[in-house]
């Protein structure tokens, strides 16, 4: 595929690196040559200095034959205009990064479609959604829902109280059992498990189940003693914090600690219709945390612009008795370190945004996609087309690529787990787990009229 990216900031550069790994024909445009420096020699991509709103630059980048144009500069208006121009020049699909929440209203979708913009991404909104999903289940590291929870994937860190250690998975996850384990992170290794694999202490295991069996999963992994999240302290008052506070359930009591006094005033305005408390101070100050009730807080969320500060703050909160911690870690070099320190859930906005954009590259119908940084994998919800290869044979006979697992499907709004004898039907929404980002290899199984 031919993909053009306008903007070599954090999201654009990360996406370009991912695409170069996928052997896609990628062009990265930016006005600042320093941002582009060395990327074309280090990665399999082409870089071009220029403005993504320049017709000449877009033409020179090959916009007329582009399969996807992505506008991810820091300026919303530039991204929107670049997508409109790219569409007019012949780009098949366009995606624009935005900062205006009202643009995401469902009634605005036809308006932007008419302009030639196929999708809008607001990374802070996507991150806030992941944060709130994580807070709803205090004992889960990561949660992913299909069809409003008809199927659920839960990433769970296994502690001493887990009941299912050292038993072959074939004895735990049979055709009639209410869950499947689709991946295991054991130390630094990701395992796509077979029947003889077992779970060990401190593994990060990904369970696929249906909504009604979530309490059962909680029991067998020994997490029933984890208190549900009611009180939350958030360190940092940026856009992600605002979106999380505005979308949190009513039963959660949220306090935001922000060090900048002027930003506190702005937060009070933005959150005036909520019960969120804004506190001026340093979220790393132990006496302030004590004063604000850290000992009676079930979750601590660190969302400042400093990965180091967020990691240290979460470690401090854990030492003060907080069970659930979430850290924003934008520097990918720190992600593995944060995981090794066992700080809890890690949020990376550019990774979340890149996953959303990557979904646009797929020709098959994909309505939901999530990147799992900790296991270098993706999960996606594919819809099986009439006559597609996936509908022709039972799952065990499909010849899926190595590292690919079908964990479940939704049929007529009812979630079902999948085993080797399952027959996928046209119209089914199928949960596909892909290690090492094999989604492009998988989509041919779900497309109509595929030659095979």
Coordinates of C-alpha atoms in Angstrom, one line a residue:
X1 CA 0.0 0.0 0.0
X2 CA 1.0 3.6 -0.6
X3 CA 0.6 5.7 2.7
X4 CA 1.5 9.4 3.0
X5 CA 1.9 10.8 6.5
X6 CA 1.7 14.6 7.0
X7 CA 3.5 15.5 10.3
X8 CA 6.7 13.9 11.7
X9 CA 5.7 14.5 15.4
X10 CA 5.4 11.7 17.9
X11 CA 2.3 10.0 16.3
X12 CA 3.5 10.4 12.7
X13 CA 7.0 9.2 13.3
X14 CA 5.8 6.2 15.4
X15 CA 3.3 5.3 12.7
X16 CA 5.9 5.6 9.9
X17 CA 8.2 3.3 11.8
X18 CA 5.4 0.7 12.2
X19 CA 4.6 0.9 8.5
X20 CA 8.2 0.5 7.5
X21 CA 8.4 -2.7 9.5
X22 CA 5.3 -3.9 7.7
X23 CA 7.1 -3.2 4.3
X24 CA 4.5 -0.6 3.3
X25 CA 5.3 2.1 0.8
X26 CA 5.5 5.1 3.2
X27 CA 6.2 8.8 2.7
X28 CA 6.6 11.0 5.7
X29 CA 6.2 14.8 5.2
X30 CA 7.3 17.6 7.5
X31 CA 8.3 21.2 7.2
X32 CA 11.1 20.7 9.8
X33 CA 14.1 18.9 8.3
X34 CA 15.5 18.2 11.8
X35 CA 12.4 16.0 12.6
X36 CA 13.0 14.0 9.5
X37 CA 16.8 13.7 10.0
X38 CA 18.1 10.1 9.7
X39 CA 14.7 8.4 9.5
X40 CA 14.9 7.4 5.8
X41 CA 18.4 5.9 6.3
X42 CA 17.3 4.0 9.5
X43 CA 13.9 2.8 8.3
X44 CA 12.4 1.7 5.0
X45 CA 10.6 4.9 4.2
X46 CA 10.8 8.1 2.2
X47 CA 11.0 11.5 3.9
X48 CA 10.1 14.8 2.2
X49 CA 10.6 18.3 3.6
X50 CA 7.5 20.4 2.9
X51 CA 4.1 21.4 4.0
X52 CA 1.3 18.8 3.9
X53 CA -1.0 21.6 2.7
X54 CA 1.2 22.3 -0.3
X55 CA -0.3 21.0 -3.5
X56 CA 3.1 20.6 -5.0
X57 CA 4.4 18.6 -2.0
X58 CA 1.3 16.4 -2.0
X59 CA 1.7 15.7 -5.7
X60 CA 5.5 15.0 -5.4
X61 CA 4.7 12.6 -2.6
X62 CA 2.4 10.7 -4.9
X63 CA -0.9 11.6 -3.5
X64 CA -2.8 10.8 -6.7
X65 CA -2.1 7.1 -6.2
X66 CA -2.1 7.0 -2.4
X67 CA -4.2 4.4 -0.6
X68 CA -4.2 6.4 2.6
X69 CA -3.3 9.9 3.7
X70 CA -2.8 10.7 7.4
X71 CA -2.7 14.3 8.7
X72 CA -1.1 14.2 12.2
X73 CA 0.6 17.6 12.6
X74 CA 0.1 19.5 15.9
X75 CA -2.3 21.8 14.1
X76 CA -5.9 20.6 13.7
X77 CA -6.8 23.0 10.9
X78 CA -3.7 22.0 8.9
X79 CA -4.6 18.3 9.3
X80 CA -8.2 18.9 8.1
X81 CA -7.1 21.0 5.2
X82 CA -4.4 18.5 4.2
X83 CA -6.9 15.7 4.2
X84 CA -9.4 17.7 2.0
X85 CA -6.6 18.5 -0.5
X86 CA -5.2 14.9 -0.5
X87 CA -8.7 13.5 -1.2
X88 CA -9.2 16.0 -4.0
X89 CA -5.9 14.9 -5.5
X90 CA -6.9 11.3 -5.5
X91 CA -6.0 9.7 -2.1
X92 CA -8.5 6.8 -1.5
X93 CA -8.8 7.3 2.3
X94 CA -7.9 10.1 4.7
X95 CA -7.5 10.4 8.5
X96 CA -7.1 13.7 10.4
X97 CA -5.9 14.2 13.9
X98 CA -8.1 16.7 15.8
X99 CA -8.4 18.5 19.1
X100 CA -12.0 19.5 19.0
X101 CA -14.3 17.1 20.7
X102 CA -17.5 18.3 19.0
X103 CA -16.1 17.0 15.7
X104 CA -16.5 13.5 17.0
X105 CA -20.3 13.8 17.4
X106 CA -22.0 11.1 15.3
X107 CA -24.0 13.6 13.3
X108 CA -20.8 15.2 12.1
X109 CA -19.5 12.1 10.4
X110 CA -21.4 12.7 7.1
X111 CA -20.2 16.3 7.1
X112 CA -16.6 15.3 7.2
X113 CA -17.2 12.4 4.7
X114 CA -18.5 15.0 2.3
X115 CA -15.3 16.9 2.7
X116 CA -13.3 13.8 1.9
X117 CA -12.2 12.9 5.5
X118 CA -12.9 9.3 6.3
X119 CA -11.9 9.2 9.9
X120 CA -11.0 11.5 12.8
X121 CA -8.7 10.7 15.7
X122 CA -8.4 12.5 19.0
X123 CA -5.6 10.6 20.8
X124 CA -6.5 12.0 24.2
X125 CA -10.1 10.8 23.8
X126 CA -8.9 7.3 22.8
X127 CA -6.5 7.2 25.8
X128 CA -9.2 8.4 28.2
X129 CA -11.5 5.6 27.0
X130 CA -8.8 3.0 27.8
X131 CA -8.1 4.6 31.2
X132 CA -11.8 4.5 32.2
X133 CA -12.2 1.0 30.9
X134 CA -9.2 0.0 33.1
X135 CA -10.6 1.7 36.2
X136 CA -13.9 -0.1 35.9
X137 CA -12.2 -3.4 36.7
X138 CA -9.6 -2.7 39.3
X139 CA -8.0 -6.2 39.0
X140 CA -7.4 -6.0 35.2
X141 CA -4.4 -4.5 33.4
X142 CA -6.1 -4.1 30.1
X143 CA -9.7 -4.6 28.8
X144 CA -11.0 -4.8 25.3
X145 CA -14.8 -5.1 24.5
X146 CA -16.4 -6.4 21.3
X147 CA -20.0 -5.4 20.6
X148 CA -20.5 -3.6 23.9
X149 CA -19.2 -6.4 26.0
X150 CA -20.7 -9.4 24.2
X151 CA -17.1 -10.6 24.1
X152 CA -14.4 -9.3 26.5
X153 CA -10.6 -9.7 26.5
X154 CA -8.9 -9.2 29.9
X155 CA -5.2 -8.8 30.4
X156 CA -4.5 -9.9 34.0
X157 CA -1.2 -10.0 36.0
X158 CA -1.2 -13.3 37.8
X159 CA -0.3 -13.2 41.5
X160 CA 0.1 -15.8 44.3
X161 CA -3.6 -16.1 44.8
X162 CA -4.3 -17.4 41.3
X163 CA -5.9 -20.9 41.3
X164 CA -4.9 -22.1 37.8
X165 CA -1.1 -22.2 37.9
X166 CA 0.9 -25.2 36.5
X167 CA -2.0 -26.9 34.8
X168 CA -2.0 -27.6 31.0
X169 CA -4.2 -25.2 29.2
X170 CA -5.9 -28.1 27.5
X171 CA -7.3 -29.0 30.9
X172 CA -8.4 -25.5 31.6
X173 CA -9.7 -24.1 28.3
X174 CA -11.6 -26.9 26.7
X175 CA -14.5 -26.5 24.2
X176 CA -17.0 -26.2 27.1
X177 CA -15.1 -23.9 29.4
X178 CA -16.1 -20.3 29.7
X179 CA -12.8 -18.7 28.7
X180 CA -9.8 -19.1 26.4
X181 CA -6.3 -17.8 27.0
X182 CA -5.1 -16.2 23.8
X183 CA -1.6 -14.9 24.9
X184 CA 0.8 -15.1 27.8
X185 CA 3.6 -12.7 28.6
X186 CA 6.2 -14.7 30.5
X187 CA 9.2 -12.6 31.4
X188 CA 10.2 -10.9 28.2
X189 CA 8.7 -13.6 26.0
X190 CA 5.3 -13.6 24.4
X191 CA 3.7 -17.0 24.1
X192 CA 0.8 -17.9 21.8
X193 CA -0.3 -20.8 24.0
X194 CA -0.9 -24.4 23.0
X195 CA -2.7 -27.1 25.0
X196 CA 0.5 -28.1 26.9
X197 CA 1.5 -24.6 28.0
X198 CA 0.9 -23.6 31.6
X199 CA 0.5 -20.4 33.6
X200 CA 3.2 -19.2 36.0
X201 CA 3.4 -16.7 38.8
X202 CA 3.8 -13.1 37.5
X203 CA 2.7 -14.0 34.0
X204 CA 0.5 -11.5 32.2
X205 CA -2.3 -13.6 30.7
X206 CA -4.9 -12.5 28.2
X207 CA -8.3 -14.1 28.7
X208 CA -11.1 -14.1 26.2
X209 CA -14.6 -14.6 27.7
X210 CA -18.2 -13.4 27.6
X211 CA -19.7 -10.8 29.9
X212 CA -21.4 -13.1 32.3
X213 CA -18.2 -15.0 33.1
X214 CA -16.2 -12.0 34.2
X215 CA -16.9 -12.7 37.9
X216 CA -15.8 -16.3 37.3
X217 CA -12.5 -15.2 35.8
X218 CA -12.0 -12.8 38.8
X219 CA -12.4 -15.8 41.1
X220 CA -10.0 -18.2 39.4
X221 CA -7.2 -15.6 39.1
X222 CA -7.6 -14.8 42.8
X223 CA -8.6 -11.2 42.5
X224 CA -11.8 -11.1 44.5
X225 CA -10.2 -9.2 47.3
X226 CA -9.3 -6.3 45.1
X227 CA -11.5 -3.4 46.0
X228 CA -13.6 -1.9 43.2
X229 CA -12.5 1.6 42.3
X230 CA -14.5 4.4 43.8
X231 CA -11.9 7.1 44.7
X232 CA -9.4 8.2 42.1
X233 CA -6.5 10.7 42.2
X234 CA -5.2 11.9 38.9
X235 CA -1.8 13.7 38.7
X236 CA -1.7 16.1 35.8
X237 CA -4.5 18.2 34.3
X238 CA -4.0 17.9 30.6
X239 CA -6.5 17.0 27.9
X240 CA -6.4 13.3 28.6
X241 CA -7.3 14.0 32.3
X242 CA -10.2 16.2 31.3
X243 CA -11.6 13.6 28.9
X244 CA -11.3 10.9 31.5
X245 CA -12.9 13.0 34.2
X246 CA -15.8 13.9 31.9
X247 CA -16.5 10.3 30.9
X248 CA -15.9 8.6 34.2
X249 CA -19.0 6.8 35.8
X250 CA -20.9 8.8 38.3
X251 CA -19.9 6.5 41.2
X252 CA -16.2 7.4 40.9
X253 CA -15.0 10.4 42.9
X254 CA -12.1 12.1 41.1
X255 CA -9.5 14.5 42.3
X256 CA -7.1 16.1 39.8
X257 CA -3.8 17.5 41.1
X258 CA -2.2 20.0 38.8
X259 CA 1.0 22.0 39.5
X260 CA 0.2 25.0 37.2
X261 CA -2.2 27.5 38.9
X262 CA -3.5 28.9 35.6
X263 CA -4.3 25.4 34.3
X264 CA -6.2 24.7 37.6
X265 CA -8.4 27.7 36.8
X266 CA -9.0 26.4 33.3
X267 CA -9.8 22.9 34.7
X268 CA -12.4 24.4 37.1
X269 CA -14.1 26.0 34.1
X270 CA -13.9 22.8 31.9
X271 CA -15.2 20.6 34.7
X272 CA -17.7 23.0 36.2
X273 CA -20.6 20.7 35.5
X274 CA -19.0 17.7 37.3
X275 CA -18.1 16.8 40.9
X276 CA -14.4 16.6 40.0
X277 CA -12.2 18.4 42.6
X278 CA -9.2 20.3 41.2
X279 CA -6.2 20.7 43.5
X280 CA -3.2 23.0 43.0
X281 CA -0.1 21.2 44.0
X282 CA 2.6 18.6 43.1
X283 CA 1.2 15.1 42.8
X284 CA 4.5 13.7 44.0
X285 CA 4.3 15.5 47.3
X286 CA 3.7 12.9 50.0
X287 CA 2.2 15.2 52.5
X288 CA -0.3 16.5 49.9
X289 CA -1.2 12.9 48.9
X290 CA -1.8 12.0 52.6
X291 CA -3.9 15.1 53.0
X292 CA -6.0 14.2 50.0
X293 CA -6.7 10.7 51.3
X294 CA -4.3 8.6 49.3
X295 CA -4.7 5.8 51.9
X296 CA -8.4 5.6 51.1
X297 CA -7.9 5.8 47.3
X298 CA -8.3 2.8 45.1
X299 CA -6.7 4.2 41.9
X300 CA -3.9 6.6 41.1
X301 CA -3.5 7.8 37.5
X302 CA -0.4 9.7 36.5
X303 CA -0.9 11.7 33.2
X304 CA 1.8 14.4 33.2
X305 CA 4.0 15.0 30.2
X306 CA 7.0 13.4 32.0
X307 CA 7.2 9.6 31.7
X308 CA 9.8 9.5 34.6
X309 CA 7.5 11.6 36.9
X310 CA 4.5 9.3 36.1
X311 CA 6.4 6.1 36.7
X312 CA 7.9 7.4 40.0
X313 CA 4.5 8.7 41.2
X314 CA 2.8 5.4 40.5
X315 CA 5.6 3.6 42.5
X316 CA 5.0 6.0 45.3
X317 CA 1.3 5.5 45.2
X318 CA 1.7 1.7 45.3
X319 CA 4.0 2.0 48.4
X320 CA 1.2 4.1 50.0
X321 CA -1.3 1.3 49.5
X322 CA -3.0 2.1 46.2
X323 CA -3.8 -1.1 44.4
X324 CA -4.6 0.2 40.9
X325 CA -2.1 2.5 39.2
X326 CA -2.0 3.8 35.6
X327 CA 0.9 5.7 34.0
X328 CA 1.1 7.7 30.8
X329 CA 4.4 6.7 29.3
X330 CA 4.9 8.4 25.9
X331 CA 8.6 7.5 25.6
X332 CA 8.6 4.0 24.2
X333 CA 12.1 3.4 25.5
X334 CA 10.6 3.5 29.0
X335 CA 7.7 1.1 28.5
X336 CA 9.6 -2.1 29.2
X337 CA 11.2 -0.5 32.2
X338 CA 7.8 0.6 33.5
X339 CA 6.5 -3.0 33.0
X340 CA 9.5 -4.5 34.8
X341 CA 8.8 -2.2 37.8
X342 CA 5.2 -3.6 37.9
X343 CA 3.7 -0.2 38.1
X344 CA 0.4 -1.3 36.6
X345 CA -1.4 -0.2 33.4
X346 CA 0.7 1.7 30.9
X347 CA -0.9 4.2 28.5
X348 CA 0.8 5.4 25.3
X349 CA -1.2 7.9 23.2
X350 CA 0.8 7.6 20.0
X351 CA 0.5 3.8 20.1
X352 CA -3.2 4.0 20.6
X353 CA -3.6 6.6 17.7
X354 CA -1.4 4.5 15.4
X355 CA -3.6 1.4 16.0
X356 CA -6.6 3.4 15.0
X357 CA -4.9 4.6 11.8
X358 CA -3.6 1.1 11.0
X359 CA -7.2 -0.1 11.0
X360 CA -7.8 2.2 8.0
X361 CA -5.2 0.3 6.0
X362 CA -7.2 -3.0 6.0
X363 CA -9.4 -3.8 3.1
X364 CA -11.6 -6.2 5.0
X365 CA -14.3 -4.8 7.3
X366 CA -12.7 -4.1 10.6
X367 CA -14.8 -2.2 13.2
X368 CA -12.5 -2.4 16.3
X369 CA -8.8 -2.7 16.8
X370 CA -6.5 -2.4 19.8
X371 CA -2.7 -2.6 20.1
X372 CA -1.3 -4.6 23.0
X373 CA 2.1 -3.0 23.6
X374 CA 3.1 -5.5 26.4
X375 CA 2.8 -8.5 24.1
X376 CA 3.7 -6.8 20.7
X377 CA 0.4 -7.8 19.3
X378 CA -2.9 -6.5 18.0
X379 CA -6.5 -7.6 18.5
X380 CA -9.1 -6.8 15.9
X381 CA -12.8 -7.4 15.2
X382 CA -13.2 -8.6 11.6
X383 CA -16.5 -9.1 9.9
X384 CA -16.7 -12.3 7.8
X385 CA -17.9 -11.4 4.3
X386 CA -20.2 -13.6 2.2
X387 CA -18.1 -16.2 0.4
X388 CA -14.9 -15.4 2.4
X389 CA -12.3 -18.1 3.1
X390 CA -13.0 -18.0 6.9
X391 CA -16.6 -19.3 6.2
X392 CA -15.5 -22.3 4.2
X393 CA -13.9 -24.6 6.8
X394 CA -13.8 -25.1 10.5
X395 CA -11.3 -22.9 12.3
X396 CA -8.7 -25.8 12.8
X397 CA -8.6 -26.3 9.0
X398 CA -8.2 -22.7 7.9
X399 CA -4.4 -22.6 7.9
X400 CA -4.1 -19.3 9.8
X401 CA -0.7 -17.8 9.9
X402 CA 1.6 -18.5 12.8
X403 CA 0.9 -16.3 15.8
X404 CA -2.7 -15.8 14.9
X405 CA -5.6 -17.0 17.1
X406 CA -9.4 -16.6 16.7
X407 CA -10.6 -16.1 20.3
X408 CA -14.4 -15.6 19.8
X409 CA -17.2 -14.3 17.6
X410 CA -20.4 -12.4 17.9
X411 CA -23.5 -13.7 16.1
X412 CA -26.8 -12.0 16.4
X413 CA -25.4 -9.9 19.3
X414 CA -24.5 -13.0 21.2
X415 CA -20.9 -13.7 22.1
X416 CA -19.4 -17.2 21.6
X417 CA -15.9 -18.6 22.3
X418 CA -14.3 -20.3 19.4
X419 CA -12.6 -23.8 19.3
X420 CA -11.1 -25.8 16.4
X421 CA -14.4 -27.2 15.3
X422 CA -16.2 -23.8 15.2
X423 CA -17.6 -22.8 11.8
X424 CA -17.6 -19.1 11.2
X425 CA -20.6 -17.8 9.2
X426 CA -21.0 -14.7 6.9
X427 CA -21.8 -11.7 9.0
X428 CA -20.1 -12.9 12.2
X429 CA -17.9 -10.4 14.0
X430 CA -14.7 -12.4 14.8
X431 CA -12.1 -11.5 17.4
X432 CA -8.7 -12.1 15.9
X433 CA -5.5 -12.0 18.0
X434 CA -2.3 -11.4 16.0
X435 CA 1.2 -11.6 17.5
X436 CA 3.9 -9.4 15.8
X437 CA 1.2 -7.4 13.8
X438 CA 0.1 -9.9 11.2
X439 CA -3.2 -8.3 10.4
X440 CA -2.5 -7.7 6.8
X441 CA -1.9 -11.4 6.4
X442 CA -5.2 -12.2 8.2
X443 CA -7.6 -9.9 6.3
X444 CA -7.6 -12.1 3.2
X445 CA -9.5 -14.8 5.2
X446 CA -12.3 -12.3 5.7
X447 CA -12.6 -10.6 2.3
X448 CA -15.3 -11.5 -0.2
X449 CA -14.2 -13.2 -3.5
X450 CA -10.7 -13.9 -2.2
X451 CA -8.7 -16.2 -4.5
X452 CA -7.4 -19.1 -2.5

